[in-house]
Coordinates of C-alpha atoms in Angstrom, one line a residue:
M1006 CA 0.0 0.0 0.0
K1007 CA 2.9 2.3 -0.9
G1008 CA 2.1 6.0 -1.0
L1009 CA -1.2 5.8 1.0
P1010 CA -1.8 7.2 4.5
I1011 CA -1.5 4.8 7.4
S1012 CA -5.2 5.2 8.3
T1013 CA -6.2 4.4 4.7
C1014 CA -4.0 1.3 4.7
R1015 CA -5.6 0.1 8.0
F1016 CA -9.1 0.6 6.5
L1017 CA -8.2 -1.3 3.4
A1018 CA -7.0 -4.2 5.5
T1019 CA -10.5 -4.5 7.0
L1020 CA -12.5 -4.7 3.8
A1021 CA -14.9 -7.6 3.5
R1022 CA -13.5 -8.5 0.0
A1023 CA -10.8 -7.5 -2.4
P1024 CA -11.7 -4.4 -4.5
R1025 CA -12.6 -5.2 -8.1
I1026 CA -11.4 -2.8 -10.8
A1027 CA -12.1 -2.8 -14.5
V1028 CA -9.7 -1.0 -16.9
V1029 CA -10.9 -0.3 -20.5
G1030 CA -7.9 -0.2 -22.7
S1031 CA -4.6 -2.1 -22.7
G1032 CA -2.3 0.6 -24.0
P1033 CA 0.1 2.6 -21.8
G1034 CA -2.8 4.8 -20.4
G1035 CA -4.5 1.7 -18.9
L1036 CA -1.6 -0.6 -18.0
Y1037 CA 0.4 2.1 -16.1
V1038 CA -2.8 2.6 -14.0
C1039 CA -2.8 -1.2 -13.5
D1040 CA 0.8 -1.1 -12.3
G1041 CA 0.1 1.7 -9.8
V1042 CA -3.0 0.1 -8.5
L1043 CA -1.5 -3.4 -8.1
R1044 CA 1.4 -2.0 -6.1
R1045 CA -0.8 0.1 -3.8
L1046 CA -3.6 -2.5 -3.3
P1047 CA -2.0 -6.0 -2.8
K1048 CA -5.4 -7.7 -2.5
C1049 CA -7.3 -6.1 -5.4
E1050 CA -8.5 -7.8 -8.6
V1051 CA -8.1 -6.1 -12.0
D1052 CA -9.7 -7.0 -15.3
V1053 CA -8.4 -5.3 -18.4
V1054 CA -10.8 -5.1 -21.4
E1055 CA -9.3 -4.4 -24.9
C1056 CA -11.1 -4.0 -28.2
N1057 CA -8.2 -5.2 -30.3
V1058 CA -7.5 -9.0 -30.6
V1059 CA -4.1 -8.5 -28.9
P1060 CA -2.9 -6.1 -26.2
Y1061 CA -0.8 -3.0 -26.0
G1062 CA -2.9 -0.6 -28.1
L1063 CA -1.0 2.3 -29.5
I1064 CA 2.3 0.8 -28.5
R1065 CA 1.7 -2.1 -30.9
Y1066 CA -0.4 -0.4 -33.6
G1067 CA 0.7 3.3 -33.4
V1068 CA 4.5 3.3 -32.9
A1069 CA 6.6 3.2 -36.0
P1070 CA 8.2 -0.3 -36.5
D1071 CA 11.7 1.3 -36.8
H1072 CA 11.3 2.8 -33.3
P1073 CA 11.7 -0.3 -31.2
E1074 CA 13.0 1.6 -28.2
V1075 CA 9.6 3.3 -27.7
K1076 CA 8.1 -0.2 -27.2
N1077 CA 10.4 -1.2 -24.3
C1078 CA 7.6 -0.5 -21.8
I1079 CA 6.0 -3.8 -23.1
N1080 CA 8.7 -5.7 -21.2
K1081 CA 7.5 -4.0 -18.0
F1082 CA 3.9 -4.9 -18.7
D1083 CA 4.8 -8.5 -19.5
R1084 CA 6.4 -8.8 -16.1
M1085 CA 3.4 -7.2 -14.4
F1086 CA 1.0 -9.7 -15.9
T1087 CA 3.3 -12.6 -15.1
A1088 CA 3.8 -11.5 -11.4
N1089 CA 0.1 -10.9 -10.8
A1090 CA -1.4 -13.7 -12.8
H1091 CA -3.7 -14.6 -9.8
R1092 CA -5.4 -11.1 -9.7
L1093 CA -4.8 -9.5 -13.2
S1094 CA -6.8 -10.8 -16.2
L1095 CA -6.8 -9.8 -19.8
F1096 CA -9.9 -9.8 -22.1
C1097 CA -8.9 -8.9 -25.7
N1098 CA -11.3 -8.7 -28.6
V1099 CA -14.0 -7.3 -26.3
C1100 CA -15.4 -3.9 -27.2
V1101 CA -17.3 -1.9 -24.7
G1102 CA -20.6 -1.0 -26.3
R1103 CA -20.6 -4.1 -28.5
D1104 CA -19.8 -7.1 -26.2
I1105 CA -20.3 -5.5 -22.8
T1106 CA -21.8 -2.1 -21.8
F1107 CA -20.4 0.6 -19.6
D1108 CA -23.4 0.2 -17.3
E1109 CA -22.6 -3.5 -16.9
L1110 CA -19.0 -2.7 -16.0
C1111 CA -20.3 -0.2 -13.4
A1112 CA -22.6 -2.9 -11.9
D1113 CA -19.8 -5.5 -11.7
Y1114 CA -16.8 -3.5 -10.3
D1115 CA -16.0 -1.1 -7.5
A1116 CA -14.1 1.2 -9.9
V1117 CA -13.8 1.6 -13.7
V1118 CA -10.9 3.2 -15.4
L1119 CA -11.4 4.5 -19.0
A1120 CA -8.1 4.4 -20.9
Y1121 CA -9.1 3.6 -24.5
G1122 CA -7.3 6.5 -26.1
A1123 CA -8.5 8.9 -28.9
R1124 CA -9.9 6.6 -31.6
R1125 CA -11.4 8.9 -34.1
Q1126 CA -9.1 10.5 -36.7
R1127 CA -9.7 14.1 -37.8
R1128 CA -10.9 14.0 -41.4
L1129 CA -9.8 16.3 -44.2
A1130 CA -13.0 18.2 -45.1
V1131 CA -12.4 19.1 -48.8
P1132 CA -14.0 17.9 -52.0
G1133 CA -12.5 14.7 -53.4
V1134 CA -11.3 13.3 -50.0
S1135 CA -13.1 10.0 -50.8
S1136 CA -10.9 9.4 -53.9
K1137 CA -9.0 6.2 -54.1
N1138 CA -5.5 6.0 -52.5
V1139 CA -6.3 8.9 -50.1
F1140 CA -5.5 7.8 -46.5
S1141 CA -5.5 9.4 -43.1
G1142 CA -2.2 9.2 -41.3
G1143 CA -3.8 6.9 -38.7
D1144 CA -5.0 4.5 -41.5
F1145 CA -1.6 4.4 -43.1
V1146 CA 0.1 3.8 -39.7
S1147 CA -2.5 1.0 -39.0
W1148 CA -1.6 -0.6 -42.3
Y1149 CA 2.1 -0.8 -41.9
N1150 CA 1.6 -2.0 -38.3
A1151 CA -0.6 -4.8 -39.5
H1152 CA -3.8 -3.8 -37.7
P1153 CA -6.6 -6.2 -38.7
G1154 CA -8.8 -4.8 -41.4
A1155 CA -6.4 -2.0 -42.4
E1156 CA -6.6 -1.1 -46.2
Q1157 CA -3.5 -1.6 -48.3
P1158 CA -2.3 1.5 -50.3
K1159 CA -1.2 1.3 -53.9
L1160 CA 2.5 2.2 -54.1
D1161 CA 2.8 2.0 -57.9
C1162 CA 3.3 5.8 -58.2
E1163 CA 6.5 7.9 -57.9
N1164 CA 5.1 10.9 -56.0
A1165 CA 3.3 11.1 -52.6
V1166 CA 2.0 14.1 -50.6
V1167 CA 1.7 14.2 -46.8
V1168 CA -0.6 17.0 -45.4
G1169 CA 0.4 17.8 -41.9
V1170 CA 3.6 18.7 -40.0
G1171 CA 3.6 16.3 -37.0
N1172 CA 5.7 13.3 -36.1
V1173 CA 3.2 10.8 -37.7
A1174 CA 3.6 12.7 -41.0
L1175 CA 7.4 12.3 -40.7
D1176 CA 6.9 8.6 -39.8
C1177 CA 4.8 8.0 -42.9
C1178 CA 7.4 9.9 -45.0
R1179 CA 10.3 8.0 -43.5
I1180 CA 8.6 4.6 -44.0
L1181 CA 7.8 5.4 -47.7
L1182 CA 11.4 6.5 -48.4
S1183 CA 12.9 3.6 -46.5
A1184 CA 11.1 0.9 -48.5
G1185 CA 13.3 -2.0 -49.4
G1186 CA 16.1 -0.9 -47.0
E1187 CA 17.8 -2.6 -44.1
R1188 CA 16.2 -0.3 -41.5
L1189 CA 12.7 -1.7 -42.0
A1190 CA 13.9 -5.3 -42.6
Q1191 CA 15.2 -5.3 -39.0
S1192 CA 11.9 -4.1 -37.5
D1193 CA 8.8 -6.1 -36.4
M1194 CA 7.0 -5.2 -39.6
P1195 CA 5.3 -8.2 -41.2
S1196 CA 7.1 -9.7 -44.2
Q1197 CA 4.1 -9.2 -46.5
I1198 CA 4.1 -5.5 -45.7
L1199 CA 7.9 -5.3 -46.2
D1200 CA 7.5 -7.0 -49.6
H1201 CA 4.8 -4.6 -50.6
L1202 CA 7.0 -1.6 -49.6
A1203 CA 9.9 -3.1 -51.4
R1204 CA 7.9 -2.9 -54.7
S1205 CA 7.0 0.7 -54.1
K1206 CA 7.8 3.1 -56.9
V1207 CA 7.5 6.2 -54.7
N1208 CA 10.7 8.2 -54.8
T1209 CA 9.6 11.7 -53.8
V1210 CA 7.6 12.7 -50.7
T1211 CA 6.4 16.3 -50.3
I1212 CA 5.4 17.5 -46.8
V1213 CA 3.0 20.4 -47.0
G1214 CA 2.1 22.5 -44.0
R1215 CA -0.8 25.1 -43.7
R1216 CA 1.2 26.9 -41.0
G1217 CA 4.2 28.8 -41.1
P1218 CA 7.6 14.1 -57.9
L1219 CA 5.1 13.5 -55.5
D1220 CA 3.0 11.5 -52.8
V1221 CA 1.5 14.0 -50.5
V1222 CA 1.2 13.8 -46.7
V1223 CA -1.0 16.6 -45.2
G1224 CA 0.0 17.5 -41.7
V1225 CA 3.2 18.6 -39.9
G1226 CA 3.3 16.4 -36.8
N1227 CA 5.1 13.2 -35.8
V1228 CA 2.5 11.0 -37.5
A1229 CA 3.2 12.8 -40.8
L1230 CA 6.9 12.3 -40.4
D1231 CA 6.3 8.6 -39.6
C1232 CA 4.4 8.1 -42.8
C1233 CA 7.0 10.0 -44.8
R1234 CA 9.9 8.0 -43.3
I1235 CA 8.2 4.6 -43.9
L1236 CA 7.4 5.5 -47.5
L1237 CA 11.0 6.6 -48.2
S1238 CA 12.6 3.7 -46.3
A1239 CA 10.8 1.1 -48.4
G1240 CA 13.0 -1.9 -49.4
G1241 CA 15.8 -0.9 -47.1
E1242 CA 17.5 -2.6 -44.1
R1243 CA 16.0 -0.1 -41.7
L1244 CA 12.5 -1.7 -42.0
A1245 CA 13.7 -5.2 -42.5
Q1246 CA 15.1 -5.2 -39.0
S1247 CA 11.8 -4.0 -37.5
D1248 CA 8.7 -5.9 -36.3
M1249 CA 6.9 -5.0 -39.5
P1250 CA 5.0 -8.1 -40.9
S1251 CA 6.7 -9.7 -43.9
Q1252 CA 3.7 -9.2 -46.2
I1253 CA 3.8 -5.4 -45.5
L1254 CA 7.6 -5.4 -46.0
D1255 CA 7.0 -7.2 -49.3
H1256 CA 4.4 -4.6 -50.4
L1257 CA 6.7 -1.8 -49.5
A1258 CA 9.6 -3.4 -51.3
R1259 CA 7.6 -3.1 -54.5
S1260 CA 6.8 0.5 -53.9
K1261 CA 7.5 3.0 -56.7
V1262 CA 7.2 6.0 -54.4
N1263 CA 10.4 8.1 -54.6
T1264 CA 9.2 11.6 -53.7
V1265 CA 7.2 12.5 -50.6
T1266 CA 5.9 16.1 -50.0
I1267 CA 4.8 17.1 -46.5
V1268 CA 2.4 20.0 -46.5
G1269 CA 1.8 22.3 -43.5
R1270 CA -0.9 24.9 -43.2
R1271 CA 1.0 27.4 -41.1
G1272 CA 4.6 28.6 -41.1
P1273 CA 7.9 27.0 -39.9
L1274 CA 7.8 28.9 -36.5
D1275 CA 4.3 27.4 -36.0
A1276 CA 5.5 23.8 -36.6
S1277 CA 5.6 21.7 -33.2
F1278 CA 4.6 21.5 -29.5
L1279 CA 1.7 23.6 -28.4
F1280 CA 3.6 24.3 -25.2
Y1281 CA 5.5 27.2 -26.8
H1282 CA 2.7 29.3 -28.3
P1283 CA 2.8 31.1 -30.7
F1284 CA 5.6 29.0 -32.2
L1285 CA 3.6 25.9 -32.9
V1286 CA 5.4 22.7 -35.9
S1287 CA 4.0 19.5 -34.3
F1288 CA 6.9 17.2 -35.0
T1289 CA 9.8 16.9 -32.6
I1290 CA 13.5 17.3 -33.1
K1291 CA 14.2 13.5 -32.9
E1292 CA 11.7 12.8 -35.7
L1293 CA 13.0 15.6 -37.9
R1294 CA 16.7 14.7 -37.4
E1295 CA 15.8 11.1 -38.4
Q1296 CA 14.2 12.3 -41.6
V1297 CA 16.9 14.7 -42.7
T1298 CA 19.6 12.0 -42.2
L1299 CA 17.7 9.1 -43.8
P1300 CA 20.2 7.1 -45.8
G1301 CA 19.8 7.4 -49.6
C1302 CA 17.2 10.2 -49.3
S1303 CA 17.7 14.0 -50.0
F1304 CA 15.7 16.7 -48.2
T1305 CA 14.6 20.2 -49.0
M1306 CA 12.3 22.8 -47.4
Q1307 CA 10.7 25.7 -49.1
L1308 CA 10.7 29.0 -47.1
S1309 CA 9.4 32.4 -48.2
D1310 CA 11.4 35.6 -47.7
A1311 CA 9.0 36.6 -45.0
D1312 CA 9.4 33.4 -43.1
L1313 CA 13.2 33.5 -43.4
K1314 CA 13.2 37.1 -42.0
A1315 CA 10.9 36.1 -39.1
I1316 CA 13.1 33.1 -38.2
N1317 CA 16.3 35.2 -38.2
E1318 CA 14.7 37.9 -36.0
S1319 CA 13.2 35.6 -33.4
L1320 CA 15.7 32.6 -33.3
A1321 CA 17.8 33.9 -30.4
S1322 CA 14.7 34.5 -28.2
L1323 CA 13.0 31.1 -28.7
P1324 CA 12.8 28.7 -25.8
R1325 CA 15.6 26.2 -26.0
P1326 CA 13.7 23.2 -27.4
R1327 CA 12.1 25.3 -30.1
K1328 CA 15.4 27.0 -30.9
R1329 CA 17.1 23.6 -31.4
L1330 CA 14.3 22.4 -33.6
T1331 CA 14.3 25.6 -35.7
E1332 CA 18.1 25.5 -36.0
L1333 CA 17.9 22.0 -37.3
M1334 CA 15.3 23.1 -39.9
M1335 CA 17.5 26.0 -41.0
K1336 CA 20.6 23.9 -41.3
N1337 CA 18.8 21.6 -43.7
W1338 CA 16.3 23.8 -45.5
N1339 CA 18.5 24.4 -48.6
R1340 CA 21.4 21.9 -48.4
D1341 CA 24.0 22.1 -51.2
E1342 CA 23.8 18.5 -52.3
P1343 CA 22.6 16.6 -55.4
R1344 CA 19.0 15.4 -55.3
S1345 CA 18.8 11.6 -54.5
R1346 CA 16.5 9.2 -56.3
R1347 CA 14.4 9.3 -53.2
H1348 CA 13.5 12.8 -52.0
C1349 CA 11.5 14.5 -49.2
E1350 CA 10.2 18.0 -49.5
L1351 CA 8.6 20.2 -46.8
L1352 CA 6.2 23.0 -47.8
F1353 CA 4.5 25.5 -45.4
R1354 CA 1.5 27.8 -45.5
R1355 CA -0.5 25.6 -47.9
S1356 CA -4.1 24.6 -47.2
P1357 CA -5.7 21.8 -49.3
V1358 CA -8.9 23.0 -50.9
E1359 CA -9.6 20.1 -53.2
I1360 CA -8.3 16.6 -54.0
L1361 CA -8.0 15.9 -57.7
A1362 CA -8.8 12.5 -59.2
D1363 CA -8.7 10.8 -62.6
D1364 CA -11.7 9.4 -64.5
D1365 CA -11.4 6.1 -62.6
G1366 CA -11.6 7.8 -59.2
W1367 CA -7.9 7.5 -58.3
V1368 CA -6.2 10.5 -56.7
S1369 CA -4.0 12.4 -59.2
G1370 CA -3.2 15.5 -57.2
V1371 CA -4.1 18.1 -54.6
R1372 CA -5.1 21.8 -55.1
M1373 CA -3.8 24.1 -52.4
R1374 CA -4.1 27.7 -51.4
N1375 CA -0.9 29.6 -50.4
S1376 CA -1.9 31.6 -47.3
Q1377 CA 0.8 34.2 -48.0
T1378 CA 0.1 34.9 -51.7
E1379 CA -3.6 33.7 -51.7
T1380 CA -2.8 31.9 -55.0
L1381 CA -3.9 28.3 -55.9
E1382 CA -1.4 25.7 -56.9
D1383 CA -1.8 22.0 -58.0
L1384 CA 0.6 19.3 -56.6
R1385 CA 0.6 16.1 -58.6
C1386 CA 0.6 12.8 -56.7
G1387 CA -0.6 9.2 -56.8
L1388 CA -0.9 8.8 -53.0
L1389 CA -2.1 11.3 -50.5
I1390 CA -1.9 11.0 -46.7
Y1391 CA -3.4 13.6 -44.4
S1392 CA -2.2 13.6 -40.8
L1393 CA -4.4 16.0 -38.8
G1394 CA -4.5 14.3 -35.4
F1395 CA -7.2 12.5 -33.5
E1396 CA -10.4 13.3 -31.7
N1397 CA -11.9 11.9 -28.5
V1398 CA -14.7 9.4 -28.6
V1399 CA -17.1 9.0 -25.6
L1400 CA -18.4 5.5 -25.1
D1401 CA -22.2 5.0 -24.8
G1402 CA -23.3 5.6 -21.2
V1403 CA -20.3 7.7 -20.2
P1404 CA -21.2 11.2 -19.2
Q1405 CA -20.4 13.9 -21.7
D1406 CA -19.7 17.6 -21.3
E1407 CA -20.9 20.4 -23.6
N1408 CA -17.9 19.8 -26.0
G1409 CA -18.7 16.1 -26.5
R1410 CA -15.8 15.0 -24.3
I1411 CA -15.9 12.8 -21.2
K1412 CA -17.4 14.9 -18.3
M1413 CA -14.6 15.2 -15.8
R1414 CA -15.0 16.2 -12.1
D1415 CA -11.3 17.0 -12.0
S1416 CA -8.2 15.9 -13.9
V1417 CA -8.7 12.2 -13.2
R1418 CA -12.2 11.5 -11.9
V1419 CA -15.3 11.2 -14.2
H1420 CA -18.4 13.1 -13.2
T1421 CA -20.9 10.2 -12.4
A1422 CA -24.0 10.0 -10.3
G1423 CA -23.7 6.2 -9.4
E1424 CA -21.9 4.5 -6.6
T1425 CA -19.1 3.2 -8.9
L1426 CA -15.9 5.1 -8.9
V1427 CA -15.0 6.1 -12.5
Y1428 CA -11.7 7.5 -13.8
A1429 CA -10.2 8.5 -17.1
S1430 CA -6.5 8.2 -18.1
G1431 CA -4.4 9.3 -21.1
W1432 CA -5.8 10.6 -24.3
C1433 CA -9.4 9.7 -23.7
A1434 CA -9.4 11.9 -20.6
H1435 CA -7.9 15.0 -22.3
T1436 CA -6.9 16.0 -25.8
P1437 CA -4.6 13.7 -27.7
R1438 CA -1.2 15.1 -26.8
G1439 CA 2.2 14.2 -25.5
V1440 CA 4.2 11.0 -25.5
I1441 CA 4.2 7.8 -23.4
A1442 CA 6.1 9.6 -20.6
N1443 CA 3.3 12.1 -20.3
T1444 CA 0.7 9.3 -20.2
Q1445 CA 2.8 7.5 -17.5
V1446 CA 2.5 10.6 -15.2
D1447 CA -1.2 10.9 -15.9
S1448 CA -1.8 7.2 -15.1
A1449 CA 0.2 7.4 -11.9
N1450 CA -2.2 10.2 -10.7
V1451 CA -5.2 8.1 -11.6
A1452 CA -3.9 5.1 -9.7
K1453 CA -3.1 7.2 -6.6
A1454 CA -6.6 8.8 -6.7
L1455 CA -8.4 5.5 -7.2
C1456 CA -6.6 3.8 -4.3
S1457 CA -7.2 6.8 -2.0
D1458 CA -10.9 6.9 -2.9
I1459 CA -11.4 3.2 -2.2
G1460 CA -9.5 3.6 1.1
L1461 CA -11.9 6.4 2.1
R1462 CA -15.2 4.8 0.8
G1463 CA -14.6 1.0 0.8
V1464 CA -16.1 -1.5 -1.6
K1465 CA -19.7 -1.7 -2.8
P1466 CA -22.0 -3.9 -0.8
H1467 CA -23.2 -5.8 -3.9
I1468 CA -21.5 -6.9 -7.1
E1469 CA -23.7 -8.3 -9.9
S1470 CA -21.3 -10.3 -12.1
S1471 CA -17.9 -10.0 -13.9
V1472 CA -16.6 -9.6 -17.4
A1473 CA -15.7 -13.3 -17.7
E1474 CA -19.2 -14.4 -16.6
R1475 CA -21.0 -12.0 -18.9
L1476 CA -18.9 -12.9 -21.9
K1477 CA -19.5 -16.6 -21.3
L1478 CA -23.2 -16.0 -21.2
K1479 CA -23.1 -14.0 -24.4
G1480 CA -20.9 -16.5 -26.2
V1481 CA -18.2 -13.9 -26.9
Q1482 CA -14.8 -15.2 -27.9
Y1483 CA -11.9 -13.3 -26.3
T1484 CA -8.1 -13.5 -26.1
T1485 CA -6.7 -14.3 -22.7
W1486 CA -3.2 -13.4 -21.5
Q1487 CA -2.1 -17.0 -22.0
Q1488 CA -3.4 -17.0 -25.6
W1489 CA -1.7 -13.7 -26.3
K1490 CA 1.6 -15.2 -25.1
A1491 CA 1.2 -18.1 -27.5
I1492 CA 0.8 -15.5 -30.3
D1493 CA 3.8 -13.5 -29.0
E1494 CA 5.9 -16.7 -28.8
R1495 CA 5.1 -17.5 -32.5
E1496 CA 6.0 -13.9 -33.5
K1497 CA 9.4 -14.3 -31.7
Q1498 CA 10.0 -17.6 -33.6
L1499 CA 9.4 -15.6 -36.8
G1500 CA 12.1 -13.0 -35.8
H1501 CA 9.8 -10.7 -33.9
H1502 CA 7.7 -9.9 -37.0
K1503 CA 4.1 -9.3 -36.2
I1504 CA 1.6 -11.9 -37.3
A1505 CA -1.5 -11.3 -35.2
G1506 CA -3.1 -8.8 -37.5
M1507 CA -2.8 -11.0 -40.6
V1508 CA -3.3 -14.3 -38.7
V1509 CA -6.5 -13.3 -37.0
Q1510 CA -8.0 -12.4 -40.4
E1511 CA -7.0 -15.8 -41.7
N1512 CA -8.6 -17.6 -38.7
S1513 CA -5.5 -19.7 -37.9
I1514 CA -3.3 -19.1 -34.9
A1515 CA -5.7 -16.9 -33.0
D1516 CA -8.5 -19.4 -33.6
D1517 CA -6.3 -22.3 -32.5
N1518 CA -5.6 -20.4 -29.3
W1519 CA -9.3 -19.7 -28.7
R1520 CA -10.0 -23.4 -29.0
S1521 CA -7.2 -24.5 -26.7

């Protein structure tokens, strides 16, 4: 009962039964709460409910495969499940609202923790967005991470555009321009995805920002950079060494994409971290450095005279993190080097107004308005990725505020009228922001508040059922911790390449585990 007052610890020791806690979501927001609760309440029972067929949420399906160090927290969670097997249970392939309701969870548990992230992607609201080979950054990331049901992009074009200036935009760009290389081959990317990337013909990625030869990624955050990096890494060793599934590596290996353009709506001084308003690009220095040093790929950035002047005048007074990021951008904006076969370009102050398509409905370009000159320009591309971030989703039955978000009593507690204690952790509690370290701090606060509240109030006098009992009555198949470890072991035998996304669709390994 570490961290709790002595009086609270004494009260918990007198409880008639162990507190029962349900956690919705097995990503970092939920599992860090589990860790804090299990350490503070030695006699509690925790059930984790996850909508995906396998655990770990955004760590598994949102982190770029060539960033294995970000996934190290999985080792901690593995040890947590193993050490607490008698009181920590996992129920994957169970969706709240489909297989079990929020009200049922409240009836069956003393406390419910909502930690299911921000599921809905912001959509690009322009004509032509439904054209073929137009993807959100989240959809593209889901594909190269082998999420079940993700649509496969066509990579038989040379030019791609990424709209957005965040880390996901850079991820998409990097993956595209790494296709067929060693970087991806060493990741956990499935072999079929590596193969698809290896056949990619994309050789130019243009990054276009609304602030401050071509596939286009719209957005200037880390997701945009992820998409760019993956596209431009296709066929390389970088992805081959990742956990990317083999079928995705195969698809990337055939990619013809060689130019990725990243488009940002504002200017370069607007491009990251909301903490330093008004200097807002959303990608981070780590992601940008990775992109500008990507082997076999050149990088350019278009800056207007007005933006160059603003940067020179304000650089010395910027906060240190923003200053370092801006200095890196300036160092690489107009490098004196020959253009490589694969190329990444970053554009600012462009807002998409229409997506252009050919007679068969396939994307052929994007029409943009330059906010400085108010002129329209067309950028040709055969693949367009827009990376505009995520929005919160409120589950049925969970109280909402006037903005359509979870109604919070304070930073961790949900405003409910019932006797069940309800909390929210991570992105679903607030706006989608920050990295895993931020979520870890948020989750620790939730765990501390939950344990303190139970210590003050005790457990409920009556519990109706449990997740396991309700799922059995409804005939719902779910993945247990033991079944997940069997899938995990099989992936390790395949060199840490993901299989679950593809395998579950093919009804093989996962079904065998369900029957066991």
